[in-house]
Amino acid sequence: MENISIYNVSELDVAEVLPYVLAFRRLLFPMLDPNKIPQDLQDFEAVFLHNHTGTFLQARNEEGALVGVIGMMEYDYRFPHLNIDVQQTVEVARLFVDPDYRRTGLGSLLFEQLMQIAKQKQIERLYLHTHPFLTGAYEFWLKQGFRLLDYCDESGFPTMHMELMVSELPVINQLQDNILSKELFLMP
C-alpha cells in the first residue's frame, strides 16, 4: 500500500489516537452507553504502551492523517468457558480503519505488522472476539488465519470467539499459497 506509514503509538500520540478509537467505538456500537469507557481504554498507556505484551499501532496517510489502528493486550482470561490454557496469549482489539481506506488492504497490513511484533514478543496465541452485526469482520479474521473457538451469547450479544496459534501461521500461509496456485493453474 502506497503512502501509508504504520508505527507504534507513543505517549505523544495518545491524545489523538484515543478519541479516534472512542469515536469508532460509538459508531460501531451505538447500543452501548458512550459514557462507559472500557477499562483497556481508560488505562490505555498501562495496557498498550507499558505492558510487555501490549502494543498499539497507528496507520497514517501521506498528509499525516490517522486512517487506522489496531492493538493487542495481555489476555485476562475473563471467558473461562473457552478453556484457553496458560500459553502466552494476547487479545487483538480495536481494529478500526477509516471508511475511505476500507477494502484497500489496510486492515490486513495493520494485522501483519501486529503479527510481526507478536512474534518478536514470543506470543504463542492471539485471541479475539467479534460479533455478527459487524459486517465482514468474521470473514476478515478467518482470512487472517483465525479459527472459531466458540459462538455464544455474551452479555446479550451474539459473540464469536476466535484464536490463532502463532506457530501455525506459516502452515496456514503455505496452505493458502497452495490453494491460490491450484486456482491459477485451473484458470483457462
PDB file of C-alpha atoms in Angstrom:
ATOM      1  CA  MET A   1       0.000   0.000   0.000  1.00  0.00           C
ATOM      2  CA  GLU A   2       1.480   3.302  -1.107  1.00  0.00           C
ATOM      3  CA  ASN A   3       1.952   6.347   1.085  1.00  0.00           C
ATOM      4  CA  ILE A   4       0.782   4.706   4.296  1.00  0.00           C
ATOM      5  CA  SER A   5       3.053   4.562   7.312  1.00  0.00           C
ATOM      6  CA  ILE A   6       2.403   2.225  10.213  1.00  0.00           C
ATOM      7  CA  TYR A   7       4.141   2.655  13.519  1.00  0.00           C
ATOM      8  CA  ASN A   8       3.716   2.274  17.261  1.00  0.00           C
ATOM      9  CA  VAL A   9       1.558   4.678  19.192  1.00  0.00           C
ATOM     10  CA  SER A  10       3.674   6.597  21.701  1.00  0.00           C
ATOM     11  CA  GLU A  11       2.631   8.628  24.711  1.00  0.00           C
ATOM     12  CA  LEU A  12       2.733  11.705  22.481  1.00  0.00           C
ATOM     13  CA  ASP A  13       0.103  10.170  20.152  1.00  0.00           C
ATOM     14  CA  VAL A  14      -2.438   9.133  22.797  1.00  0.00           C
ATOM     15  CA  ALA A  15      -4.277  12.480  22.856  1.00  0.00           C
ATOM     16  CA  GLU A  16      -5.149  11.988  19.165  1.00  0.00           C
ATOM     17  CA  VAL A  17      -5.449   8.200  18.958  1.00  0.00           C
ATOM     18  CA  LEU A  18      -7.747   7.639  21.937  1.00  0.00           C
ATOM     19  CA  PRO A  19     -10.539   9.985  20.724  1.00  0.00           C
ATOM     20  CA  TYR A  20     -10.239   8.322  17.278  1.00  0.00           C
ATOM     21  CA  VAL A  21     -10.791   4.898  18.871  1.00  0.00           C
ATOM     22  CA  LEU A  22     -13.683   6.121  21.027  1.00  0.00           C
ATOM     23  CA  ALA A  23     -15.395   7.719  18.008  1.00  0.00           C
ATOM     24  CA  PHE A  24     -15.205   4.423  16.062  1.00  0.00           C
ATOM     25  CA  ARG A  25     -16.492   2.517  19.075  1.00  0.00           C
ATOM     26  CA  ARG A  26     -19.519   4.827  19.328  1.00  0.00           C
ATOM     27  CA  LEU A  27     -20.169   4.422  15.603  1.00  0.00           C
ATOM     28  CA  LEU A  28     -19.930   0.615  15.593  1.00  0.00           C
ATOM     29  CA  PHE A  29     -21.652   0.040  18.936  1.00  0.00           C
ATOM     30  CA  PRO A  30     -24.428   2.665  19.151  1.00  0.00           C
ATOM     31  CA  MET A  31     -26.295   0.421  21.593  1.00  0.00           C
ATOM     32  CA  LEU A  32     -23.581   0.888  24.256  1.00  0.00           C
ATOM     33  CA  ASP A  33     -23.509   3.750  26.721  1.00  0.00           C
ATOM     34  CA  PRO A  34     -20.907   6.162  25.242  1.00  0.00           C
ATOM     35  CA  ASN A  35     -20.094   7.404  28.743  1.00  0.00           C
ATOM     36  CA  LYS A  36     -18.912   3.940  29.842  1.00  0.00           C
ATOM     37  CA  ILE A  37     -15.349   3.654  28.635  1.00  0.00           C
ATOM     38  CA  PRO A  38     -13.869   0.131  28.598  1.00  0.00           C
ATOM     39  CA  GLN A  39     -11.102  -0.496  31.105  1.00  0.00           C
ATOM     40  CA  ASP A  40      -8.426  -1.049  28.448  1.00  0.00           C
ATOM     41  CA  LEU A  41      -9.126   2.403  27.035  1.00  0.00           C
ATOM     42  CA  GLN A  42      -9.285   4.030  30.470  1.00  0.00           C
ATOM     43  CA  ASP A  43      -5.839   2.574  31.180  1.00  0.00           C
ATOM     44  CA  PHE A  44      -4.597   2.940  27.601  1.00  0.00           C
ATOM     45  CA  GLU A  45      -0.954   3.697  28.357  1.00  0.00           C
ATOM     46  CA  ALA A  46      -0.604   0.996  31.023  1.00  0.00           C
ATOM     47  CA  VAL A  47      -2.347  -1.656  28.902  1.00  0.00           C
ATOM     48  CA  PHE A  48      -0.956  -0.931  25.445  1.00  0.00           C
ATOM     49  CA  LEU A  49       2.229   1.087  25.907  1.00  0.00           C
ATOM     50  CA  HIS A  50       3.806  -0.055  29.176  1.00  0.00           C
ATOM     51  CA  ASN A  51       2.754  -3.726  29.452  1.00  0.00           C
ATOM     52  CA  HIS A  52       5.367  -6.069  27.927  1.00  0.00           C
ATOM     53  CA  THR A  53       2.741  -7.835  25.767  1.00  0.00           C
ATOM     54  CA  GLY A  54       0.834  -4.706  24.788  1.00  0.00           C
ATOM     55  CA  THR A  55       1.122  -2.807  21.524  1.00  0.00           C
ATOM     56  CA  PHE A  56      -0.992  -0.280  19.690  1.00  0.00           C
ATOM     57  CA  LEU A  57      -0.292   0.582  16.059  1.00  0.00           C
ATOM     58  CA  GLN A  58      -1.439   3.523  14.013  1.00  0.00           C
ATOM     59  CA  ALA A  59      -1.597   4.000  10.245  1.00  0.00           C
ATOM     60  CA  ARG A  60      -1.212   7.451   8.755  1.00  0.00           C
ATOM     61  CA  ASN A  61      -1.548   8.657   5.173  1.00  0.00           C
ATOM     62  CA  GLU A  62       0.941  10.916   3.383  1.00  0.00           C
ATOM     63  CA  GLU A  63      -0.677  14.011   4.917  1.00  0.00           C
ATOM     64  CA  GLY A  64      -0.155  12.527   8.367  1.00  0.00           C
ATOM     65  CA  ALA A  65      -3.855  11.892   8.978  1.00  0.00           C
ATOM     66  CA  LEU A  66      -4.758   8.934  11.168  1.00  0.00           C
ATOM     67  CA  VAL A  67      -6.518   6.331   8.974  1.00  0.00           C
ATOM     68  CA  GLY A  68      -6.411   3.106  11.003  1.00  0.00           C
ATOM     69  CA  VAL A  69      -5.430   1.480  14.286  1.00  0.00           C
ATOM     70  CA  ILE A  70      -5.032  -1.939  15.861  1.00  0.00           C
ATOM     71  CA  GLY A  71      -3.948  -3.102  19.307  1.00  0.00           C
ATOM     72  CA  MET A  72      -3.048  -6.148  21.305  1.00  0.00           C
ATOM     73  CA  MET A  73      -3.098  -6.542  25.069  1.00  0.00           C
ATOM     74  CA  GLU A  74      -2.486  -9.204  27.656  1.00  0.00           C
ATOM     75  CA  TYR A  75      -5.426 -11.633  27.682  1.00  0.00           C
ATOM     76  CA  ASP A  76      -7.279 -11.540  31.010  1.00  0.00           C
ATOM     77  CA  TYR A  77      -8.965 -14.995  30.857  1.00  0.00           C
ATOM     78  CA  ARG A  78     -12.395 -13.444  31.503  1.00  0.00           C
ATOM     79  CA  PHE A  79     -14.147 -16.131  29.439  1.00  0.00           C
ATOM     80  CA  PRO A  80     -13.473 -19.330  31.428  1.00  0.00           C
ATOM     81  CA  HIS A  81     -15.780 -21.391  29.197  1.00  0.00           C
ATOM     82  CA  LEU A  82     -13.238 -21.037  26.357  1.00  0.00           C
ATOM     83  CA  ASN A  83     -10.733 -23.272  28.110  1.00  0.00           C
ATOM     84  CA  ILE A  84      -7.760 -21.221  26.924  1.00  0.00           C
ATOM     85  CA  ASP A  85      -4.687 -22.597  28.656  1.00  0.00           C
ATOM     86  CA  VAL A  86      -1.777 -20.632  30.093  1.00  0.00           C
ATOM     87  CA  GLN A  87       0.217 -20.188  26.905  1.00  0.00           C
ATOM     88  CA  GLN A  88       1.460 -16.675  26.220  1.00  0.00           C
ATOM     89  CA  THR A  89      -1.818 -15.211  24.952  1.00  0.00           C
ATOM     90  CA  VAL A  90      -2.763 -11.707  23.884  1.00  0.00           C
ATOM     91  CA  GLU A  91      -6.079 -10.264  22.825  1.00  0.00           C
ATOM     92  CA  VAL A  92      -6.262  -8.474  19.490  1.00  0.00           C
ATOM     93  CA  ALA A  93      -8.526  -5.455  19.843  1.00  0.00           C
ATOM     94  CA  ARG A  94      -9.638  -2.190  18.342  1.00  0.00           C
ATOM     95  CA  LEU A  95      -9.001  -2.750  14.644  1.00  0.00           C
ATOM     96  CA  PHE A  96     -10.582   0.313  13.098  1.00  0.00           C
ATOM     97  CA  VAL A  97      -9.997   1.506   9.538  1.00  0.00           C
ATOM     98  CA  ASP A  98     -11.203   4.821   8.147  1.00  0.00           C
ATOM     99  CA  PRO A  99     -14.089   4.243   5.669  1.00  0.00           C
ATOM    100  CA  ASP A 100     -12.066   5.787   2.820  1.00  0.00           C
ATOM    101  CA  TYR A 101      -9.383   3.113   3.319  1.00  0.00           C
ATOM    102  CA  ARG A 102     -11.587   0.022   3.694  1.00  0.00           C
ATOM    103  CA  ARG A 103     -11.136  -2.733   1.120  1.00  0.00           C
ATOM    104  CA  THR A 104      -7.678  -1.384   0.291  1.00  0.00           C
ATOM    105  CA  GLY A 105      -5.784  -3.994   2.321  1.00  0.00           C
ATOM    106  CA  LEU A 106      -5.011  -1.608   5.171  1.00  0.00           C
ATOM    107  CA  GLY A 107      -6.679  -3.844   7.783  1.00  0.00           C
ATOM    108  CA  SER A 108      -4.579  -6.801   6.641  1.00  0.00           C
ATOM    109  CA  LEU A 109      -1.456  -4.646   6.619  1.00  0.00           C
ATOM    110  CA  LEU A 110      -2.108  -3.461  10.176  1.00  0.00           C
ATOM    111  CA  PHE A 111      -2.639  -7.060  11.289  1.00  0.00           C
ATOM    112  CA  GLU A 112       0.541  -8.241   9.526  1.00  0.00           C
ATOM    113  CA  GLN A 113       2.543  -5.589  11.372  1.00  0.00           C
ATOM    114  CA  LEU A 114       0.933  -6.627  14.647  1.00  0.00           C
ATOM    115  CA  MET A 115       1.828 -10.269  13.921  1.00  0.00           C
ATOM    116  CA  GLN A 116       5.478  -9.345  13.440  1.00  0.00           C
ATOM    117  CA  ILE A 117       5.508  -7.680  16.841  1.00  0.00           C
ATOM    118  CA  ALA A 118       3.728 -10.667  18.399  1.00  0.00           C
ATOM    119  CA  LYS A 119       6.422 -12.971  17.018  1.00  0.00           C
ATOM    120  CA  GLN A 120       9.173 -10.699  18.379  1.00  0.00           C
ATOM    121  CA  LYS A 121       7.488 -10.792  21.790  1.00  0.00           C
ATOM    122  CA  GLN A 122       7.226 -14.610  21.576  1.00  0.00           C
ATOM    123  CA  ILE A 123       3.434 -14.552  21.811  1.00  0.00           C
ATOM    124  CA  GLU A 124       2.018 -18.043  21.294  1.00  0.00           C
ATOM    125  CA  ARG A 125      -1.705 -17.376  20.852  1.00  0.00           C
ATOM    126  CA  LEU A 126      -3.775 -14.474  19.559  1.00  0.00           C
ATOM    127  CA  TYR A 127      -7.338 -14.320  20.844  1.00  0.00           C
ATOM    128  CA  LEU A 128     -10.150 -12.022  19.740  1.00  0.00           C
ATOM    129  CA  HIS A 129     -13.900 -11.861  19.706  1.00  0.00           C
ATOM    130  CA  THR A 130     -16.213 -10.270  17.188  1.00  0.00           C
ATOM    131  CA  HIS A 131     -19.939 -10.072  16.526  1.00  0.00           C
ATOM    132  CA  PRO A 132     -22.101 -10.999  13.522  1.00  0.00           C
ATOM    133  CA  PHE A 133     -23.523  -7.463  13.285  1.00  0.00           C
ATOM    134  CA  LEU A 134     -20.037  -6.180  12.391  1.00  0.00           C
ATOM    135  CA  THR A 135     -20.363  -6.872   8.680  1.00  0.00           C
ATOM    136  CA  GLY A 136     -17.422  -8.765   7.208  1.00  0.00           C
ATOM    137  CA  ALA A 137     -15.454  -8.930  10.473  1.00  0.00           C
ATOM    138  CA  TYR A 138     -15.709 -12.714  10.953  1.00  0.00           C
ATOM    139  CA  GLU A 139     -14.695 -13.381   7.353  1.00  0.00           C
ATOM    140  CA  PHE A 140     -11.793 -10.946   7.647  1.00  0.00           C
ATOM    141  CA  TRP A 141     -10.399 -12.755  10.690  1.00  0.00           C
ATOM    142  CA  LEU A 142     -10.855 -16.164   9.059  1.00  0.00           C
ATOM    143  CA  LYS A 143      -8.813 -14.849   6.123  1.00  0.00           C
ATOM    144  CA  GLN A 144      -6.067 -13.812   8.559  1.00  0.00           C
ATOM    145  CA  GLY A 145      -5.839 -17.416   9.804  1.00  0.00           C
ATOM    146  CA  PHE A 146      -8.042 -17.306  12.912  1.00  0.00           C
ATOM    147  CA  ARG A 147     -10.342 -20.214  13.730  1.00  0.00           C
ATOM    148  CA  LEU A 148     -13.654 -20.164  15.558  1.00  0.00           C
ATOM    149  CA  LEU A 149     -13.419 -21.318  19.177  1.00  0.00           C
ATOM    150  CA  ASP A 150     -16.995 -20.719  20.259  1.00  0.00           C
ATOM    151  CA  TYR A 151     -20.139 -18.929  19.163  1.00  0.00           C
ATOM    152  CA  CYS A 152     -22.308 -17.906  22.086  1.00  0.00           C
ATOM    153  CA  ASP A 153     -24.138 -15.107  23.808  1.00  0.00           C
ATOM    154  CA  GLU A 154     -22.010 -12.730  25.899  1.00  0.00           C
ATOM    155  CA  SER A 155     -23.940 -10.100  27.892  1.00  0.00           C
ATOM    156  CA  GLY A 156     -26.775 -10.138  25.357  1.00  0.00           C
ATOM    157  CA  PHE A 157     -24.597 -10.027  22.240  1.00  0.00           C
ATOM    158  CA  PRO A 158     -24.036 -12.934  19.867  1.00  0.00           C
ATOM    159  CA  THR A 159     -20.276 -13.355  20.039  1.00  0.00           C
ATOM    160  CA  MET A 160     -17.707 -15.289  18.033  1.00  0.00           C
ATOM    161  CA  HIS A 161     -14.561 -16.153  19.982  1.00  0.00           C
ATOM    162  CA  MET A 162     -11.551 -16.837  17.753  1.00  0.00           C
ATOM    163  CA  GLU A 163      -7.901 -17.776  18.103  1.00  0.00           C
ATOM    164  CA  LEU A 164      -4.748 -18.035  16.047  1.00  0.00           C
ATOM    165  CA  MET A 165      -1.736 -20.029  17.179  1.00  0.00           C
ATOM    166  CA  VAL A 166       1.277 -18.040  16.031  1.00  0.00           C
ATOM    167  CA  SER A 167       3.321 -21.194  15.389  1.00  0.00           C
ATOM    168  CA  GLU A 168       0.671 -22.420  12.936  1.00  0.00           C
ATOM    169  CA  LEU A 169       0.777 -19.290  10.793  1.00  0.00           C
ATOM    170  CA  PRO A 170       3.480 -20.492   8.345  1.00  0.00           C
ATOM    171  CA  VAL A 171       1.413 -23.639   7.739  1.00  0.00           C
ATOM    172  CA  ILE A 172      -1.718 -21.582   7.104  1.00  0.00           C
ATOM    173  CA  ASN A 173       0.131 -19.260   4.724  1.00  0.00           C
ATOM    174  CA  GLN A 174       1.551 -22.271   2.865  1.00  0.00           C
ATOM    175  CA  LEU A 175      -1.924 -23.818   2.520  1.00  0.00           C
ATOM    176  CA  GLN A 176      -3.324 -20.523   1.185  1.00  0.00           C
ATOM    177  CA  ASP A 177      -0.423 -20.258  -1.292  1.00  0.00           C
ATOM    178  CA  ASN A 178      -1.056 -23.832  -2.469  1.00  0.00           C
ATOM    179  CA  ILE A 179      -4.769 -23.135  -2.938  1.00  0.00           C
ATOM    180  CA  LEU A 180      -4.013 -19.969  -4.919  1.00  0.00           C
ATOM    181  CA  SER A 181      -1.503 -21.868  -7.079  1.00  0.00           C
ATOM    182  CA  LYS A 182      -4.093 -24.539  -7.880  1.00  0.00           C
ATOM    183  CA  GLU A 183      -6.730 -21.903  -8.651  1.00  0.00           C
ATOM    184  CA  LEU A 184      -4.328 -20.139 -11.012  1.00  0.00           C
ATOM    185  CA  PHE A 185      -3.420 -23.445 -12.618  1.00  0.00           C
ATOM    186  CA  LEU A 186      -7.086 -24.298 -13.266  1.00  0.00           C
ATOM    187  CA  MET A 187      -7.889 -20.958 -14.869  1.00  0.00           C
ATOM    188  CA  PRO A 188      -8.437 -21.234 -18.679  1.00  0.00           C
TER     189      PRO A 188
END
